[in-house]
């Protein structure tokens, strides 16, 4: 689908080339790489991880990652709302910010912004998440505007599950970690 869409868009551009006096090459370089896998973790959540690298016409490759989490016992697709009690967003925002500050060895939000963070978005609990060991990892793709403006890979911020345990909803699969 990606290559078909790209070729269709390039044909549209070629149709305008004569009007603007700029000849386009007959062929444009295009490459796409997909890496998908299913990863299980200790609390019965399976994560479908898809990594996409796409490069067109000699431009820098664009990398995007997508994570989908499923409860292995029920087969349900999980969102953050399924894991945490109502009102979790602000508390997790504060924890994410604290972790980013520590990881970058700075003390203020302004210093993070000077490093290129939050170029087009403020910090939020990303729906692109997964569990790795005893951490919940939040992933922000470069286009999300959270990570450094010059990042060409995802920015990952991890929070300890123990620190999040007071925010787990009553039926959260993450409670299995506590048991």
mmCIF file of C-alpha atoms in Angstrom:
data_model
loop_
_atom_site.group_PDB
_atom_site.id
_atom_site.type_symbol
_atom_site.label_atom_id
_atom_site.label_comp_id
_atom_site.label_asym_id
_atom_site.label_seq_id
_atom_site.Cartn_x
_atom_site.Cartn_y
_atom_site.Cartn_z
ATOM 1 C CA UNK A 1 0.000 0.000 0.000
ATOM 2 C CA UNK A 2 2.765 2.452 0.860
ATOM 3 C CA UNK A 3 4.622 1.937 -2.402
ATOM 4 C CA UNK A 4 1.405 2.057 -4.448
ATOM 5 C CA UNK A 5 0.377 5.328 -2.763
ATOM 6 C CA UNK A 6 3.843 6.796 -3.280
ATOM 7 C CA UNK A 7 3.886 5.908 -6.985
ATOM 8 C CA UNK A 8 0.400 7.424 -7.457
ATOM 9 C CA UNK A 9 1.487 10.655 -5.758
ATOM 10 C CA UNK A 10 4.658 10.822 -7.862
ATOM 11 C CA UNK A 11 2.600 10.379 -11.060
ATOM 12 C CA UNK A 12 0.519 13.388 -10.000
ATOM 13 C CA UNK A 13 3.699 15.433 -9.497
ATOM 14 C CA UNK A 14 5.070 14.362 -12.883
ATOM 15 C CA UNK A 15 1.879 15.570 -14.554
ATOM 16 C CA UNK A 16 2.640 19.085 -13.253
ATOM 17 C CA UNK A 17 6.351 19.013 -14.148
ATOM 18 C CA UNK A 18 5.862 20.253 -17.727
ATOM 19 C CA UNK A 19 3.866 23.278 -16.529
ATOM 20 C CA UNK A 20 6.618 24.320 -14.150
ATOM 21 C CA UNK A 21 9.584 23.532 -16.398
ATOM 22 C CA UNK A 22 11.199 21.110 -13.965
ATOM 23 C CA UNK A 23 11.662 17.625 -15.270
ATOM 24 C CA UNK A 24 11.355 14.930 -12.660
ATOM 25 C CA UNK A 25 13.398 11.747 -12.911
ATOM 26 C CA UNK A 26 11.580 8.782 -14.392
ATOM 27 C CA UNK A 27 12.120 6.784 -11.219
ATOM 28 C CA UNK A 28 12.233 7.928 -7.639
ATOM 29 C CA UNK A 29 14.057 5.921 -5.011
ATOM 30 C CA UNK A 30 11.695 4.470 -2.460
ATOM 31 C CA UNK A 31 12.361 2.054 0.364
ATOM 32 C CA UNK A 32 10.169 0.772 3.143
ATOM 33 C CA UNK A 33 11.169 -1.545 5.950
ATOM 34 C CA UNK A 34 8.663 -3.116 8.336
ATOM 35 C CA UNK A 35 9.572 -5.062 11.436
ATOM 36 C CA UNK A 36 6.658 -6.453 13.436
ATOM 37 C CA UNK A 37 6.750 -8.761 16.417
ATOM 38 C CA UNK A 38 4.652 -9.899 19.338
ATOM 39 C CA UNK A 39 6.239 -9.598 22.799
ATOM 40 C CA UNK A 40 4.840 -11.116 26.008
ATOM 41 C CA UNK A 41 5.588 -9.803 29.481
ATOM 42 C CA UNK A 42 5.170 -10.853 33.097
ATOM 43 C CA UNK A 43 1.647 -9.571 33.718
ATOM 44 C CA UNK A 44 -0.200 -11.271 30.881
ATOM 45 C CA UNK A 45 -0.055 -8.441 28.367
ATOM 46 C CA UNK A 46 1.119 -9.109 24.828
ATOM 47 C CA UNK A 47 2.464 -6.147 22.880
ATOM 48 C CA UNK A 48 2.360 -6.008 19.100
ATOM 49 C CA UNK A 49 5.345 -3.836 18.134
ATOM 50 C CA UNK A 50 5.574 -2.473 14.594
ATOM 51 C CA UNK A 51 8.612 -0.514 13.436
ATOM 52 C CA UNK A 52 8.334 1.293 10.094
ATOM 53 C CA UNK A 53 11.242 2.938 8.293
ATOM 54 C CA UNK A 54 10.325 4.754 5.114
ATOM 55 C CA UNK A 55 12.623 6.642 2.755
ATOM 56 C CA UNK A 56 11.745 8.383 -0.472
ATOM 57 C CA UNK A 57 13.827 10.138 -3.134
ATOM 58 C CA UNK A 58 17.050 10.407 -1.135
ATOM 59 C CA UNK A 59 15.427 12.165 1.818
ATOM 60 C CA UNK A 60 16.294 11.223 5.386
ATOM 61 C CA UNK A 61 14.444 8.062 6.423
ATOM 62 C CA UNK A 62 11.384 8.539 8.598
ATOM 63 C CA UNK A 63 10.996 6.084 11.466
ATOM 64 C CA UNK A 64 7.738 5.411 13.277
ATOM 65 C CA UNK A 65 6.853 2.843 15.911
ATOM 66 C CA UNK A 66 3.401 1.658 16.870
ATOM 67 C CA UNK A 67 2.587 -0.403 19.951
ATOM 68 C CA UNK A 68 -0.686 -2.232 20.581
ATOM 69 C CA UNK A 69 -1.236 -4.010 23.897
ATOM 70 C CA UNK A 70 -3.574 -6.955 24.423
ATOM 71 C CA UNK A 71 -4.717 -8.684 27.590
ATOM 72 C CA UNK A 72 -3.690 -12.298 26.960
ATOM 73 C CA UNK A 73 -6.489 -13.670 29.177
ATOM 74 C CA UNK A 74 -9.335 -11.809 27.432
ATOM 75 C CA UNK A 75 -7.847 -10.815 24.067
ATOM 76 C CA UNK A 76 -8.956 -7.210 24.664
ATOM 77 C CA UNK A 77 -6.994 -4.314 23.198
ATOM 78 C CA UNK A 78 -5.794 -2.240 26.154
ATOM 79 C CA UNK A 79 -5.614 1.519 26.476
ATOM 80 C CA UNK A 80 -4.228 3.573 29.350
ATOM 81 C CA UNK A 81 -7.821 4.081 30.535
ATOM 82 C CA UNK A 82 -8.057 0.294 30.998
ATOM 83 C CA UNK A 83 -4.946 0.252 33.182
ATOM 84 C CA UNK A 84 -5.382 3.298 35.384
ATOM 85 C CA UNK A 85 -8.078 4.826 37.575
ATOM 86 C CA UNK A 86 -9.828 8.003 36.487
ATOM 87 C CA UNK A 87 -7.714 11.136 36.765
ATOM 88 C CA UNK A 88 -4.367 9.392 36.217
ATOM 89 C CA UNK A 89 -3.199 11.774 33.462
ATOM 90 C CA UNK A 90 -1.954 14.666 35.612
ATOM 91 C CA UNK A 91 -0.073 12.408 38.019
ATOM 92 C CA UNK A 92 1.586 10.500 35.203
ATOM 93 C CA UNK A 93 2.410 13.794 33.419
ATOM 94 C CA UNK A 94 4.295 14.931 36.520
ATOM 95 C CA UNK A 95 6.133 11.603 36.797
ATOM 96 C CA UNK A 96 7.098 11.674 33.106
ATOM 97 C CA UNK A 97 8.422 15.211 33.416
ATOM 98 C CA UNK A 98 10.478 14.281 36.492
ATOM 99 C CA UNK A 99 11.945 11.308 34.616
ATOM 100 C CA UNK A 100 12.793 13.419 31.542
ATOM 101 C CA UNK A 101 14.476 16.046 33.699
ATOM 102 C CA UNK A 102 16.597 13.408 35.426
ATOM 103 C CA UNK A 103 17.479 11.616 32.170
ATOM 104 C CA UNK A 104 18.684 14.873 30.631
ATOM 105 C CA UNK A 105 20.421 16.092 33.810
ATOM 106 C CA UNK A 106 18.472 19.351 33.923
ATOM 107 C CA UNK A 107 16.207 20.875 36.556
ATOM 108 C CA UNK A 108 13.563 22.886 34.715
ATOM 109 C CA UNK A 109 11.072 22.573 31.902
ATOM 110 C CA UNK A 110 12.725 25.580 30.227
ATOM 111 C CA UNK A 111 16.022 23.685 30.120
ATOM 112 C CA UNK A 112 14.306 20.729 28.441
ATOM 113 C CA UNK A 113 12.802 23.092 25.880
ATOM 114 C CA UNK A 114 16.292 24.501 25.217
ATOM 115 C CA UNK A 115 17.380 20.927 24.436
ATOM 116 C CA UNK A 116 14.655 20.764 21.771
ATOM 117 C CA UNK A 117 11.915 18.977 23.691
ATOM 118 C CA UNK A 118 8.247 19.884 23.195
ATOM 119 C CA UNK A 119 8.738 21.568 19.807
ATOM 120 C CA UNK A 120 5.085 21.078 18.847
ATOM 121 C CA UNK A 121 3.428 19.306 21.764
ATOM 122 C CA UNK A 122 3.462 19.288 25.524
ATOM 123 C CA UNK A 123 4.108 16.135 27.521
ATOM 124 C CA UNK A 124 1.268 13.627 27.889
ATOM 125 C CA UNK A 125 0.938 9.922 28.722
ATOM 126 C CA UNK A 126 1.416 8.427 25.261
ATOM 127 C CA UNK A 127 -1.109 5.835 24.096
ATOM 128 C CA UNK A 128 1.940 4.242 22.459
ATOM 129 C CA UNK A 129 3.187 2.247 25.470
ATOM 130 C CA UNK A 130 4.508 -1.144 26.495
ATOM 131 C CA UNK A 131 5.743 -2.980 29.552
ATOM 132 C CA UNK A 132 9.390 -4.004 29.755
ATOM 133 C CA UNK A 133 10.460 -5.729 32.931
ATOM 134 C CA UNK A 134 9.287 -3.623 35.866
ATOM 135 C CA UNK A 135 8.719 -0.469 33.794
ATOM 136 C CA UNK A 136 5.935 1.028 31.750
ATOM 137 C CA UNK A 137 7.554 2.626 28.707
ATOM 138 C CA UNK A 138 5.884 5.547 26.940
ATOM 139 C CA UNK A 139 7.024 5.990 23.351
ATOM 140 C CA UNK A 140 6.902 9.299 21.455
ATOM 141 C CA UNK A 141 7.630 9.209 17.713
ATOM 142 C CA UNK A 142 9.580 12.144 16.239
ATOM 143 C CA UNK A 143 6.413 13.514 14.601
ATOM 144 C CA UNK A 144 4.683 13.648 18.012
ATOM 145 C CA UNK A 145 6.683 16.793 18.821
ATOM 146 C CA UNK A 146 7.569 15.715 22.365
ATOM 147 C CA UNK A 147 11.139 14.498 21.974
ATOM 148 C CA UNK A 148 14.093 16.604 20.858
ATOM 149 C CA UNK A 149 13.337 18.380 17.577
ATOM 150 C CA UNK A 150 16.314 16.730 15.875
ATOM 151 C CA UNK A 151 15.477 13.171 16.997
ATOM 152 C CA UNK A 152 15.192 10.650 14.207
ATOM 153 C CA UNK A 153 14.037 7.810 16.455
ATOM 154 C CA UNK A 154 11.380 7.560 19.125
ATOM 155 C CA UNK A 155 11.866 9.120 22.539
ATOM 156 C CA UNK A 156 11.137 6.570 25.268
ATOM 157 C CA UNK A 157 10.341 7.511 28.861
ATOM 158 C CA UNK A 158 10.034 4.726 31.425
ATOM 159 C CA UNK A 159 8.232 4.773 34.755
ATOM 160 C CA UNK A 160 8.536 2.112 37.454
ATOM 161 C CA UNK A 161 5.382 0.030 37.795
ATOM 162 C CA UNK A 162 5.775 0.184 41.597
ATOM 163 C CA UNK A 163 5.571 3.987 41.463
ATOM 164 C CA UNK A 164 2.409 3.726 39.343
ATOM 165 C CA UNK A 165 0.701 1.045 41.445
ATOM 166 C CA UNK A 166 -1.475 3.509 43.395
ATOM 167 C CA UNK A 167 -2.945 4.650 40.062
ATOM 168 C CA UNK A 168 -3.939 1.170 38.817
ATOM 169 C CA UNK A 169 -7.652 0.763 38.228
ATOM 170 C CA UNK A 170 -9.491 -1.936 40.150
ATOM 171 C CA UNK A 171 -9.527 -4.363 37.195
ATOM 172 C CA UNK A 172 -6.180 -3.386 35.710
ATOM 173 C CA UNK A 173 -4.091 -6.242 34.319
ATOM 174 C CA UNK A 174 -1.126 -4.436 35.881
ATOM 175 C CA UNK A 175 -2.363 -5.591 39.283
ATOM 176 C CA UNK A 176 -1.039 -9.028 38.298
ATOM 177 C CA UNK A 177 2.462 -7.596 38.772
ATOM 178 C CA UNK A 178 1.703 -6.866 42.433
ATOM 179 C CA UNK A 179 0.549 -10.427 43.065
#
